[in-house]
Short mmCIF file of C-alpha atoms in Angstrom, two decimals:
data_model
loop_
_atom_site.label_atom_id
_atom_site.label_comp_id
_atom_site.label_asym_id
_atom_site.label_seq_id
_atom_site.Cartn_x
_atom_site.Cartn_y
_atom_site.Cartn_z
CA MET A 1 -10.13 45.66 14.88
CA GLY A 2 -11.29 47.54 11.80
CA THR A 3 -13.40 46.27 8.93
CA ILE A 4 -12.64 42.93 7.28
CA TYR A 5 -13.36 42.44 3.59
CA LEU A 6 -13.55 38.88 2.24
CA PHE A 7 -13.63 38.16 -1.46
CA GLN A 8 -12.87 35.21 -3.71
CA PRO A 9 -11.75 35.64 -7.32
CA SER A 10 -13.74 33.76 -9.93
CA LEU A 11 -10.62 31.88 -10.99
CA GLY A 12 -7.96 30.22 -8.88
CA GLY A 13 -10.07 29.62 -5.78
CA GLU A 14 -7.90 31.77 -3.52
CA VAL A 15 -9.43 33.77 -0.68
CA TYR A 16 -8.08 37.19 0.31
CA PHE A 17 -8.59 39.07 3.56
CA HIS A 18 -8.14 42.81 3.88
CA LEU A 19 -8.20 44.83 7.08
CA ASN A 20 -8.79 48.52 6.48
CA SER A 21 -7.00 49.41 9.71
CA GLY A 22 -4.62 47.74 12.11
CA GLY A 23 -5.96 44.71 13.93
CA LEU A 24 -5.85 40.99 14.54
CA LEU A 25 -7.32 38.37 12.23
CA PHE A 26 -7.57 34.65 12.83
CA THR A 27 -9.34 31.97 10.83
CA VAL A 28 -10.88 28.69 11.93
CA TRP A 29 -10.60 25.70 9.62
CA VAL A 30 -11.85 22.15 10.16
CA GLY A 31 -11.57 19.16 7.88
CA GLY A 32 -12.47 15.51 7.75
CA THR A 33 -13.31 12.63 5.44
CA GLU A 34 -15.61 9.63 5.45
CA CYS A 35 -12.60 7.29 5.72
CA SER A 36 -13.10 4.92 8.66
CA MET A 37 -10.79 2.17 9.88
CA ASP A 38 -13.81 0.61 11.60
CA ALA A 39 -15.09 -0.34 8.12
CA GLY A 40 -11.82 -2.00 7.10
CA ASP A 41 -12.88 -5.61 7.59
CA ALA A 42 -14.68 -8.32 5.63
CA ALA A 43 -18.02 -7.48 7.25
CA HIS A 44 -17.84 -4.03 5.62
CA GLY A 45 -16.38 -5.28 2.35
CA TYR A 46 -13.08 -3.58 3.21
CA SER A 47 -14.75 -0.34 2.15
CA PHE A 48 -13.13 1.88 4.80
CA LYS A 49 -16.15 4.11 4.28
CA GLY A 50 -17.78 5.66 7.31
CA PRO A 51 -20.52 8.28 7.71
CA ASP A 52 -20.49 11.64 5.96
CA PRO A 53 -18.47 13.93 8.26
CA HIS A 54 -20.37 17.13 7.39
CA ASN A 55 -22.60 17.42 10.47
CA ASN A 56 -19.76 16.65 12.87
CA LEU A 57 -17.55 19.19 11.12
CA VAL A 58 -20.20 21.90 11.40
CA SER A 59 -20.52 21.17 15.11
CA LEU A 60 -16.75 21.22 15.51
CA LEU A 61 -16.48 24.49 13.59
CA ASN A 62 -19.08 26.14 15.81
CA LYS A 63 -17.31 24.92 18.93
CA ALA A 64 -13.91 26.08 17.71
CA SER A 65 -15.23 29.46 16.57
CA SER A 66 -16.72 30.19 19.97
CA GLN A 67 -13.36 29.79 21.72
CA ARG A 68 -11.08 32.64 22.57
CA VAL A 69 -7.67 32.44 20.91
CA SER A 70 -6.01 32.24 24.31
CA THR A 71 -8.21 29.27 25.28
CA ALA A 72 -7.43 27.40 22.07
CA LEU A 73 -3.71 28.08 22.49
CA GLN A 74 -3.78 26.83 26.07
CA ALA A 75 -5.56 23.61 25.03
CA HIS A 76 -2.98 23.06 22.30
CA THR A 77 -0.07 23.70 24.67
CA THR A 78 -1.51 21.36 27.30
CA ASP A 79 -1.99 18.58 24.75
CA TYR A 80 1.54 19.06 23.40
CA HIS A 81 3.20 18.94 26.81
CA LYS A 82 1.16 15.87 27.77
CA ALA A 83 2.36 14.12 24.61
CA LEU A 84 5.99 14.95 25.48
CA GLY A 85 5.67 12.73 28.53
CA GLY A 86 7.86 14.74 30.90
CA PHE A 87 11.13 13.65 29.27
CA SER A 88 14.03 16.09 28.91
CA LEU A 89 17.59 15.79 27.62
CA ASN A 90 20.66 17.59 28.92
CA ILE A 91 23.94 17.02 27.08
CA GLY A 92 25.61 20.25 28.11
CA GLN A 93 24.03 22.29 25.32
CA GLU A 94 24.61 26.04 25.31
CA LEU A 95 22.92 28.46 22.92
CA ASP A 96 25.18 30.74 20.92
CA GLY A 97 22.84 33.69 20.52
CA THR A 98 25.18 35.49 18.13
CA LYS A 99 24.54 33.03 15.27
CA THR A 100 21.47 31.77 13.47
CA THR A 101 20.55 28.10 13.45
CA ALA A 102 21.44 27.98 9.74
CA GLU A 103 24.91 29.31 10.49
CA LEU A 104 25.42 26.79 13.28
CA MET A 105 24.34 23.99 10.96
CA ASP A 106 26.75 25.14 8.25
CA GLU A 107 29.60 25.14 10.76
CA TYR A 108 28.75 21.72 12.21
CA LYS A 109 31.52 19.12 11.92
CA ALA A 110 30.67 15.49 12.59
CA ASP A 111 34.05 14.72 14.14
CA GLU A 112 33.71 17.64 16.58
CA GLY A 113 29.97 17.91 17.19
CA ASN A 114 27.95 20.69 18.75
CA PRO A 115 25.80 19.72 21.77
CA TYR A 116 23.34 22.53 21.10
CA ILE A 117 22.66 21.46 17.48
CA GLU A 118 22.35 17.82 18.57
CA TRP A 119 19.98 18.76 21.40
CA LEU A 120 17.95 20.97 19.02
CA LEU A 121 17.55 18.28 16.35
CA PHE A 122 16.66 15.66 18.96
CA ASN A 123 13.84 17.82 20.30
CA PHE A 124 12.76 18.85 16.80
CA ALA A 125 12.36 15.16 15.91
CA ARG A 126 10.15 14.65 18.97
CA TYR A 127 8.09 17.71 18.04
CA MET A 128 7.58 16.44 14.48
CA LEU A 129 6.40 13.03 15.71
CA VAL A 130 4.00 14.60 18.21
CA ALA A 131 2.61 16.92 15.53
CA SER A 132 2.10 14.00 13.11
CA THR A 133 0.16 11.85 15.59
CA ARG A 134 -2.45 14.08 17.21
CA SER A 135 -5.36 12.68 15.23
CA TYR A 136 -6.78 9.53 13.70
CA LEU A 137 -3.78 8.05 11.89
CA PRO A 138 -0.17 7.34 12.85
CA ALA A 139 2.81 9.16 11.34
CA ASN A 140 3.32 8.04 7.76
CA LEU A 141 6.34 8.13 5.47
CA GLN A 142 6.59 11.92 5.37
CA GLY A 143 4.13 12.90 8.06
CA LYS A 144 2.41 16.25 7.91
CA TRP A 145 5.68 17.77 6.73
CA ALA A 146 5.31 16.66 3.10
CA ARG A 147 5.51 19.92 1.15
CA ASP A 148 4.07 18.75 -2.17
CA ALA A 149 0.47 17.93 -3.10
CA LYS A 150 1.72 14.63 -4.54
CA ALA A 151 4.34 13.44 -2.08
CA ARG A 152 7.12 11.00 -2.90
CA TRP A 153 6.36 7.28 -2.48
CA ASP A 154 2.66 8.20 -2.18
CA SER A 155 3.44 9.36 1.37
CA ASP A 156 2.14 6.00 2.56
CA TYR A 157 3.55 3.57 5.15
CA HIS A 158 6.77 1.68 4.45
CA ALA A 159 7.38 -0.87 7.18
CA ASN A 160 10.79 -2.16 6.14
CA ILE A 161 12.46 0.51 8.30
CA ASP A 162 10.76 3.87 7.68
CA LEU A 163 7.75 3.36 9.95
CA GLN A 164 10.05 1.81 12.54
CA MET A 165 12.36 4.83 12.41
CA ASN A 166 9.41 7.18 12.91
CA TYR A 167 8.69 5.56 16.26
CA TRP A 168 12.13 4.56 17.57
CA ILE A 169 12.21 7.55 19.89
CA ALA A 170 8.63 7.12 21.14
CA GLU A 171 8.81 4.62 23.99
CA MET A 172 12.37 5.31 25.11
CA THR A 173 11.63 9.03 25.55
CA ASN A 174 8.11 8.51 26.97
CA LEU A 175 6.24 10.16 24.10
CA LYS A 176 2.48 9.59 24.29
CA VAL A 177 1.99 9.15 20.55
CA THR A 178 1.47 5.45 19.81
CA SER A 179 -2.25 4.79 20.35
CA SER A 180 -3.12 5.59 16.72
CA LEU A 181 -0.37 3.22 15.55
CA TRP A 182 -1.84 0.26 17.46
CA ASP A 183 -5.36 1.07 16.21
CA TYR A 184 -4.06 1.33 12.64
CA MET A 185 -2.41 -2.10 12.80
CA GLU A 186 -5.38 -3.71 14.54
CA LYS A 187 -8.05 -2.32 12.21
CA THR A 188 -6.18 -1.95 8.91
CA TRP A 189 -3.37 -4.51 8.83
CA ALA A 190 -4.80 -7.49 10.70
CA PRO A 191 -8.19 -7.93 8.93
CA ARG A 192 -6.88 -7.57 5.38
CA GLY A 193 -3.64 -9.31 6.32
CA ALA A 194 -5.57 -12.45 7.28
CA GLU A 195 -6.99 -12.54 3.75
CA THR A 196 -3.54 -11.92 2.25
CA ALA A 197 -2.12 -14.86 4.21
CA LYS A 198 -4.82 -17.15 2.79
CA VAL A 199 -4.72 -15.93 -0.82
CA LEU A 200 -0.96 -15.61 -1.30
CA TYR A 201 0.42 -18.24 1.06
CA ASN A 202 -2.45 -20.67 1.76
CA ILE A 203 -2.02 -20.02 5.48
CA THR A 204 -5.18 -19.80 7.56
CA ARG A 205 -3.67 -18.90 10.93
CA GLY A 206 -2.70 -15.35 11.73
CA TRP A 207 -2.05 -12.55 9.26
CA LEU A 208 0.64 -10.93 7.14
CA VAL A 209 1.21 -7.64 5.37
CA HIS A 210 4.14 -6.61 3.19
CA ASP A 211 6.13 -3.44 3.56
CA GLU A 212 4.32 -0.87 1.38
CA LEU A 213 0.98 -0.08 2.99
CA ASN A 214 -1.69 2.60 2.99
CA ILE A 215 -4.81 3.66 4.90
CA PHE A 216 -7.14 1.51 2.77
CA GLY A 217 -5.91 -1.94 3.73
CA HIS A 218 -3.39 -2.61 0.97
CA SER A 219 -1.44 -5.57 2.32
CA GLY A 220 -0.25 -7.55 -0.71
CA MET A 221 2.79 -7.35 -2.93
CA LYS A 222 3.33 -4.48 -5.33
CA ASN A 223 4.23 -4.72 -8.99
CA TYR A 224 7.72 -3.41 -8.41
CA SER A 225 11.14 -4.70 -7.45
CA ALA A 226 10.84 -7.69 -5.11
CA LYS A 227 13.74 -6.42 -3.03
CA SER A 228 11.78 -3.26 -2.18
CA THR A 229 8.13 -4.23 -1.90
CA ASN A 230 7.79 -7.89 -0.95
CA TYR A 231 9.28 -7.76 2.52
CA ARG A 232 7.21 -10.25 4.56
CA GLU A 233 9.01 -9.59 7.83
CA ALA A 234 7.55 -6.06 8.10
CA PRO A 235 4.80 -6.84 10.65
CA ALA A 236 7.12 -9.09 12.69
CA TRP A 237 9.57 -6.19 12.93
CA MET A 238 6.75 -3.86 14.01
CA MET A 239 5.88 -6.25 16.83
CA MET A 240 9.07 -5.05 18.52
CA HIS A 241 7.33 -1.71 18.95
CA VAL A 242 4.23 -3.46 20.29
CA TYR A 243 6.27 -5.31 22.90
CA ASP A 244 8.22 -2.14 23.73
CA GLN A 245 4.93 -0.46 24.63
CA PHE A 246 4.24 -3.19 27.18
CA ASP A 247 7.84 -3.38 28.36
CA TYR A 248 8.16 0.36 29.01
CA THR A 249 4.67 1.02 30.42
CA ASN A 250 3.73 -2.30 32.07
CA ASP A 251 0.19 -1.56 30.90
CA VAL A 252 -1.20 -5.06 31.37
CA ALA A 253 -4.76 -4.08 30.43
CA TRP A 254 -3.57 -2.72 27.06
CA TRP A 255 -1.36 -5.77 26.53
CA LYS A 256 -4.29 -8.14 27.02
CA ARG A 257 -6.71 -6.08 24.93
CA GLN A 258 -4.60 -5.01 21.96
CA GLY A 259 -0.88 -5.73 22.16
CA ARG A 260 -0.94 -9.47 22.69
CA PRO A 261 -3.54 -10.21 19.95
CA LEU A 262 -1.39 -8.32 17.43
CA LEU A 263 1.72 -10.24 18.45
CA LYS A 264 -0.07 -13.58 18.41
CA GLY A 265 -1.58 -13.08 14.95
CA VAL A 266 1.77 -12.29 13.34
CA THR A 267 3.46 -15.18 15.17
CA GLN A 268 0.83 -17.69 14.05
CA PHE A 269 1.52 -16.86 10.41
CA TRP A 270 5.25 -17.41 10.80
CA LEU A 271 4.83 -20.68 12.68
CA ASP A 272 3.16 -22.05 9.54
CA TYR A 273 5.43 -20.31 7.03
CA LEU A 274 8.86 -21.49 8.21
CA ILE A 275 10.34 -24.61 6.61
CA GLU A 276 13.32 -26.82 7.35
CA ASP A 277 16.59 -25.98 5.63
CA ARG A 278 16.92 -28.52 2.80
CA GLN A 279 20.10 -26.95 1.43
CA PHE A 280 22.33 -27.60 4.43
CA ASN A 281 20.09 -30.28 5.96
CA ASP A 282 20.84 -29.09 9.48
CA SER A 283 17.16 -29.33 10.61
CA THR A 284 17.00 -25.59 11.32
CA LEU A 285 13.91 -23.57 10.36
CA VAL A 286 14.36 -20.76 7.84
CA ALA A 287 12.36 -18.07 6.06
CA ILE A 288 12.25 -18.54 2.30
CA PRO A 289 12.30 -16.52 0.11
CA CYS A 290 13.83 -13.50 1.80
CA ASN A 291 16.21 -10.61 1.29
CA SER A 292 17.69 -7.87 3.40
CA PRO A 293 15.42 -4.80 3.11
CA GLU A 294 15.84 -3.24 -0.34
CA LEU A 295 18.94 -5.30 -1.07
CA GLU A 296 19.61 -8.29 -3.28
CA PRO A 297 19.86 -11.24 -3.67
CA THR A 298 16.59 -12.99 -2.91
CA THR A 299 17.56 -16.17 -1.09
CA PHE A 300 16.70 -18.01 2.14
CA GLY A 301 17.67 -17.82 5.80
CA CYS A 302 18.59 -14.12 5.63
CA ALA A 303 20.20 -12.81 8.80
CA ASN A 304 17.67 -9.98 9.06
CA SER A 305 14.71 -12.35 8.75
CA GLN A 306 16.01 -14.96 11.17
CA GLN A 307 16.98 -12.46 13.86
CA ILE A 308 13.62 -10.65 13.71
CA LEU A 309 11.71 -13.94 13.94
CA TRP A 310 13.78 -15.16 16.88
CA GLN A 311 13.01 -11.88 18.65
CA LEU A 312 9.30 -12.24 17.80
CA PHE A 313 9.14 -15.72 19.35
CA ASP A 314 11.08 -14.48 22.38
CA TYR A 315 8.51 -11.74 23.00
CA VAL A 316 5.73 -14.33 22.90
CA GLU A 317 7.45 -16.22 25.71
CA LYS A 318 8.22 -13.14 27.78
CA GLY A 319 4.73 -11.69 27.57
CA PHE A 320 2.69 -14.88 27.90
CA ASP A 321 2.10 -14.90 31.67
CA ALA A 322 0.76 -11.33 31.69
CA SER A 323 -1.41 -11.84 28.61
CA GLY A 324 -4.16 -13.92 30.16
CA ASP A 325 -3.90 -16.26 27.15
CA THR A 326 -4.73 -19.87 28.06
CA ASP A 327 -3.56 -21.26 24.71
CA THR A 328 -0.61 -23.20 26.08
CA ALA A 329 -0.40 -25.31 22.92
CA PHE A 330 0.48 -22.12 21.04
CA LEU A 331 3.17 -21.27 23.59
CA GLU A 332 4.70 -24.74 23.37
CA GLU A 333 4.74 -24.57 19.57
CA VAL A 334 6.55 -21.23 19.75
CA ARG A 335 9.12 -22.64 22.16
CA PHE A 336 9.69 -25.73 20.03
CA LYS A 337 10.15 -23.82 16.78
CA LYS A 338 12.23 -21.13 18.44
CA GLY A 339 14.60 -23.90 19.49
CA LYS A 340 14.90 -25.05 15.87
CA LEU A 341 15.07 -21.57 14.36
CA ASP A 342 18.27 -20.54 12.61
CA LYS A 343 19.25 -17.52 14.72
CA GLY A 344 20.70 -15.63 11.76
CA ILE A 345 24.11 -14.96 13.27
CA LYS A 346 26.95 -16.17 11.07
CA ILE A 347 30.60 -15.12 11.04
CA GLY A 348 32.19 -14.94 7.60
CA SER A 349 35.68 -15.97 6.54
CA PHE A 350 36.97 -12.44 7.18
CA GLY A 351 35.50 -12.29 10.69
CA GLN A 352 32.53 -10.22 9.52
CA LEU A 353 28.87 -10.55 10.47
CA GLN A 354 27.12 -11.87 7.38
CA GLY A 355 23.95 -10.25 6.09
CA LEU A 356 23.04 -13.53 4.43
CA SER A 357 23.40 -16.20 7.07
CA LYS A 358 23.55 -19.10 4.64
#
């Protein structure tokens, strides 16, 4: 392989490698922090601080360094294919080997399409989600693909559609990528969200987070536009993904252990938050205040809010028998309030579906 020279300039912190003859060079890098979701509750002062990772990293570095490159590559490939879940898509795609991908993209016309480009982007999206979820945390706003040291929007978690969009393809294409998402919600959202429900809304059942979140338990409102940062329906919307996991996999053990408690906690908050419509006096239950995600005005009974909450209550009913939950009073309360809930479907004077149901 030749001789390898390693030197580091006194300024800049860059490391250079030089091989004095032809050969192969590979480097092993490990990294970690003391951040721990297990310390994200009141008992730990919401510190999110775990043990110093140094000793574990040294052990991991030694283990990784002792592997052959071929062994490490095989382990990576095996993990990747396992995460893909055996799903494949065939839409009649044919590769045009005479053109680059960039050329094919430039020539793409939406009204004509190109099955190969569509197939390629579909699989690229799955690859990006797999690559962003192979460790401790779920895929965030920009995933591991953020190119800048200071990413836009803090590269955190926005749960008013961005986080949902990250995972839309997960269950329906059998990707094995969601375990870190459930752990993140259970250990980061739920504990701090219970405190947020008490402090901001005087509600002692269940929990609530808003739509701009991070890995350190931020769950309250942000000092920014209300239409963008104070979206209370965020966790209720994410419960659709929780129920999808159960619906697609029929993993009853997971549903009892993790899925159902998440769903129940969010539902309990909304059972206490809804109020009767005093504007139209039709005895329906509505969310107030509310707005469509990142749109004005702030009002009450928004179509988006009402439809998400109806779906949330419906999942409680559907999943109750398999949950092992004996709290039938909770189930009856859900059924009663679901019956009174404004369903959020209103037809306007022009025959349109209204975004604001009232």
